[in-house]
Coordinates of C-alpha atoms in Angstrom, one line a residue:
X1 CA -54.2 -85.4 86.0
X2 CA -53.8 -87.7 82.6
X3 CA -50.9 -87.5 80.9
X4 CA -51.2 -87.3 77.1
X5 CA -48.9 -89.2 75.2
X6 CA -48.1 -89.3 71.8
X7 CA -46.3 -92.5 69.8
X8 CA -44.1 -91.4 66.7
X9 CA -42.4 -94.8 65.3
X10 CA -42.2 -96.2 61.9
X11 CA -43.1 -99.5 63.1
X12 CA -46.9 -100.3 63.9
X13 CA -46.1 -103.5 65.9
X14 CA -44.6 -100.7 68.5
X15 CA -46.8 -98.2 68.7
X16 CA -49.2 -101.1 68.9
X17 CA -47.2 -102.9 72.5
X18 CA -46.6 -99.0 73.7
X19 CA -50.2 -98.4 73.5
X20 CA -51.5 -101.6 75.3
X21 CA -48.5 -100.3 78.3
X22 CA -49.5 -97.2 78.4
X23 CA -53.2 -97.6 78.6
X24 CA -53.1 -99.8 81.5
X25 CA -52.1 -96.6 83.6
X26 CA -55.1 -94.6 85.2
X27 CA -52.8 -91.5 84.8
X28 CA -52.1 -91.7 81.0
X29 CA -54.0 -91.7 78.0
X30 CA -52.3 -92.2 74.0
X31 CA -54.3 -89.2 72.4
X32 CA -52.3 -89.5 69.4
X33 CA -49.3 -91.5 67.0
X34 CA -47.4 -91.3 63.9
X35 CA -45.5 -92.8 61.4
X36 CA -42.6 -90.5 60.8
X37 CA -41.8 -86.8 62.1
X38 CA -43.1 -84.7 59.5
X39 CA -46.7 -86.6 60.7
X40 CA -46.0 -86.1 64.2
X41 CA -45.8 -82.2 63.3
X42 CA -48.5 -82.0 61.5
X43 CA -50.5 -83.7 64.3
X44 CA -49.4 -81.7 66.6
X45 CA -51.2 -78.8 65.2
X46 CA -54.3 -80.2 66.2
X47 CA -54.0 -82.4 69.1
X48 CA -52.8 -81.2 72.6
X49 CA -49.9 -83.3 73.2
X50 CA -47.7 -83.2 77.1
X51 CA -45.3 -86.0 76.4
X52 CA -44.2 -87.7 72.9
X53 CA -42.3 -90.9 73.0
X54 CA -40.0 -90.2 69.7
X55 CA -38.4 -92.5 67.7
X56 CA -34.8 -91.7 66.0
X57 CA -34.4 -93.7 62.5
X58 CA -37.8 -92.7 60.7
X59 CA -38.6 -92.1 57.0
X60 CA -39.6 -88.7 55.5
X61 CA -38.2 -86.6 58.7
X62 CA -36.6 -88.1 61.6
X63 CA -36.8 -88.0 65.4
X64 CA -33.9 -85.4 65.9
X65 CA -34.6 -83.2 63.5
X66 CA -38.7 -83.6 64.6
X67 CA -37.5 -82.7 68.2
X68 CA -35.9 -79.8 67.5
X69 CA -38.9 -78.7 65.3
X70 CA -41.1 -79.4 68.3
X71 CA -39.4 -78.0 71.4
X72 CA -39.0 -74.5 68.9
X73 CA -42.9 -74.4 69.0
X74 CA -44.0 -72.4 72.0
X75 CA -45.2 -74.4 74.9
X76 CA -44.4 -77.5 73.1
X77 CA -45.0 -80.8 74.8
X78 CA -41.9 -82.8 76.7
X79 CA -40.2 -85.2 74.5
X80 CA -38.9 -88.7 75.5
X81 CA -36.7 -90.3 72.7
X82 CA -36.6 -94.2 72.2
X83 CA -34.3 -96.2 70.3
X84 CA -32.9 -99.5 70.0
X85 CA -29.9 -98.5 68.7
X86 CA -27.5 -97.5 71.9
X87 CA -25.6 -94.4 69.9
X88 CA -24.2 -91.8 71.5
X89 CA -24.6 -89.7 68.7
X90 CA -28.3 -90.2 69.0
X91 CA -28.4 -89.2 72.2
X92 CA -26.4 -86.7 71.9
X93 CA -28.6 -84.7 69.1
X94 CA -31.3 -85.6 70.7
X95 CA -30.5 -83.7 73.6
X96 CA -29.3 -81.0 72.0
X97 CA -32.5 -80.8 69.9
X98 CA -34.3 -80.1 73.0
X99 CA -35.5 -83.5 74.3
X100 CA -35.8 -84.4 77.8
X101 CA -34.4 -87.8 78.1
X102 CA -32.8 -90.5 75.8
X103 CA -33.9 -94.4 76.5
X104 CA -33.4 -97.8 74.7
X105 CA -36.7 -99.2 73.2
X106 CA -36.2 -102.2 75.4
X107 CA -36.0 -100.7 78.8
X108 CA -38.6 -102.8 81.4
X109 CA -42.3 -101.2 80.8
X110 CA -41.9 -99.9 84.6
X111 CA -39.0 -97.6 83.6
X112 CA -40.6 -96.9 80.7
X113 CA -43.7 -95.2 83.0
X114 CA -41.5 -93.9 85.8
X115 CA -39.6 -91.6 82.4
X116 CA -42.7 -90.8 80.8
X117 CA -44.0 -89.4 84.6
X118 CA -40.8 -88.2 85.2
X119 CA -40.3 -85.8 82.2
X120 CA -43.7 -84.3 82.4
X121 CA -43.1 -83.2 85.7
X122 CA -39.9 -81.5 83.9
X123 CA -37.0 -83.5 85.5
X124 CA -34.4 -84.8 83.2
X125 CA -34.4 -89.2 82.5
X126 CA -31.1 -89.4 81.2
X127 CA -28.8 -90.5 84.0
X128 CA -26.2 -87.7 85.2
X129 CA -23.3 -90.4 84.4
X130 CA -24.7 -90.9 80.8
X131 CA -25.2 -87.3 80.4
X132 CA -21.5 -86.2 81.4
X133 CA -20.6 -88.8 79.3
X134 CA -21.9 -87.6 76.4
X135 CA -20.9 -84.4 76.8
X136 CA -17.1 -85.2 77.4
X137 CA -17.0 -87.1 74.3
X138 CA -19.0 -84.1 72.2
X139 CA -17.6 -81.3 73.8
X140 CA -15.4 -80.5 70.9
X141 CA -18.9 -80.2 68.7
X142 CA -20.4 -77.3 71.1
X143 CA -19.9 -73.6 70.3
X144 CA -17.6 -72.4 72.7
X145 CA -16.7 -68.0 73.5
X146 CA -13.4 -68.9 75.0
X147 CA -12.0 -70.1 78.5
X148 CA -14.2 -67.7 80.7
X149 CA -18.1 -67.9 80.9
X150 CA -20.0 -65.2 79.5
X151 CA -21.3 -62.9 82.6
X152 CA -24.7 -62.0 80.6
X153 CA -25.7 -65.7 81.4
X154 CA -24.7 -66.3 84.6
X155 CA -24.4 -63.6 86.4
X156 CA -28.1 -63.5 87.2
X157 CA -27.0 -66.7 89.8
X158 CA -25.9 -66.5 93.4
X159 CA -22.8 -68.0 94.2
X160 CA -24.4 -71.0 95.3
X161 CA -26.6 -71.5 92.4
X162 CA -23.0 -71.4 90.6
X163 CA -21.4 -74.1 92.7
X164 CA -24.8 -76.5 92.3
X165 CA -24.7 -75.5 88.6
X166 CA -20.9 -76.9 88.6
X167 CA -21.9 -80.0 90.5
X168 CA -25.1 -81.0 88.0
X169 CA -23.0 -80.4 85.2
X170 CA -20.3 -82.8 86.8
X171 CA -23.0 -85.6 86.8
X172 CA -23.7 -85.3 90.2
X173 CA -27.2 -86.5 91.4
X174 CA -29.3 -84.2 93.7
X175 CA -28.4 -86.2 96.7
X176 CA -24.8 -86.8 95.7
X177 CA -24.7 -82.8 95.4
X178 CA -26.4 -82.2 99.1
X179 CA -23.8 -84.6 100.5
X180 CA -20.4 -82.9 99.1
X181 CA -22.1 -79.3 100.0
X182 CA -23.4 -80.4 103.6
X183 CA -27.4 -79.5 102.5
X184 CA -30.5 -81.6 102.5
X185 CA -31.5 -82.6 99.4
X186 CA -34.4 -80.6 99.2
X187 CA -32.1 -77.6 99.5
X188 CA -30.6 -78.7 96.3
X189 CA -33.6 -79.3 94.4
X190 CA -34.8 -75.3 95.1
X191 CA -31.3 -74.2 94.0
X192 CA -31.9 -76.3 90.7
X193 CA -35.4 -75.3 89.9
X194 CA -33.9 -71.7 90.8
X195 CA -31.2 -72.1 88.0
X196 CA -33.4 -73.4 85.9
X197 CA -36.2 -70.0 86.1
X198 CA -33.0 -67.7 86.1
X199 CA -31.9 -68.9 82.9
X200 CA -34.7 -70.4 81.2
X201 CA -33.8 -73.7 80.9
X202 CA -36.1 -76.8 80.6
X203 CA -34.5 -79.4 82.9
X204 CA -31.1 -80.2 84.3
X205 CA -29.8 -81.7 80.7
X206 CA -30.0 -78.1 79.7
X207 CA -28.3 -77.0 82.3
X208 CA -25.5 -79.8 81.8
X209 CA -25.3 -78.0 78.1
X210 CA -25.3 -74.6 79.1
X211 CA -22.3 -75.3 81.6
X212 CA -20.4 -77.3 79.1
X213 CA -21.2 -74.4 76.2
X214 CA -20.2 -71.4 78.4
X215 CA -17.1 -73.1 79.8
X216 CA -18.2 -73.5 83.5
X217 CA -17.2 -76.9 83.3
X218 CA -14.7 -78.2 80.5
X219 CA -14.6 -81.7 79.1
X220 CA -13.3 -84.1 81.4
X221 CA -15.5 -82.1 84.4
X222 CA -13.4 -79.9 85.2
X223 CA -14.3 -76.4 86.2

């Protein structure tokens, strides 16, 4: 299966060395690009699209607030933002606008392919560590119902689902979780891709900010 991608940067000399990586892969294609988000939306409308790489600082509309426009759409393609400024803060809304992963502009074109493969298959690209991270220092910006999680969400998970969900949202890799609960790993990843059909979520980021917004796990990763 081809991947479609689609480039949204300001900066044509980008697009342009993205375009020469990506084509060199038998398993993607660059159907489309843009110069800002309000283009990327309007694109979007008529071009099938599974990946976009997204840029942050952009003219007109920028890559946040296009990511959030994009994920509300329904089935809307996996997006992958790139920066070259290393912000938290970027990352950060980013995430919370829906996107799948967070990456600097100037990662090695090899990581660059393994993220773009990665979150069209729906797993997550920003790194547990990075993404607990960000969540202990933003915690303070996520609505919060008080110090118990609200049933109505979780309560659709066994108790194991619970105790993975606890152990993601600590920044705890899949094999990192099978080792502290004595599993294999491939026991893990069936409870995760159980969580995420029981609460319709995306990928384990969302998970991360589901845990941190219900209280399951507090700043710090506690639980």
């Amino acid at each position: 299966m081809t991947i479609r991608v689609m480039l949204v940067d300001d900066q044509v000399l980008l697009r342009t060395g993205f375009r020469m990586v990506l084509a060199a892969q038998p398993d993607m294609e660059v159907v489309a690009e843009a110069g800002d988000g309000a283009e990327a939306l309007e694109v979007l409308r008529a071009t099938a699209v599974d990946v976009v790489l997204m840029d942050v600082r952009m003219p007109k509309l920028d890559g946040v607030e296009a990511t959030r426009r994009i994920c509300e759409q329904e089935n809307p393609p996996k997006v992958l933002i790139l920066t070259t400024f290393d912000l938290d803060e970027y990352a950060f809304s980013g995430l919370k606008a829906g996107a799948s992963g967070f990456m600097l502009k100037d990662v090695p074109p090899a990581e660059l392919l393994g993220a773009i493969r990665s979150v069209h298959s729906g797993d997550a690209v920003v790194a547990p560590s990075t993404t607990r991270r960000l969540l202990d220092r933003f915690a303070p910006m996520l609505p919060h119902t008080g110090a118990q999680p609200p049933q109505k969400e979780l309560e659709l998970l066994t108790g194991r689902e619970r105790e993975v969900m606890v152990l993601v949202a600590q920044g705890l890799s899949n094999g990192e979780i099978a080792a502290r609960l004595v599993l294999s790993e491939a026991t893990v990843k069936t409870h995760v891709g159980r969580i995420l059909t029981k609460l319709g979520l995306r990928d384990r980021v969302q998970v991360v900010v589901l845990a941190y917004e219900t209280g399951l796990v507090r700043a710090g990763g506690g639980s």
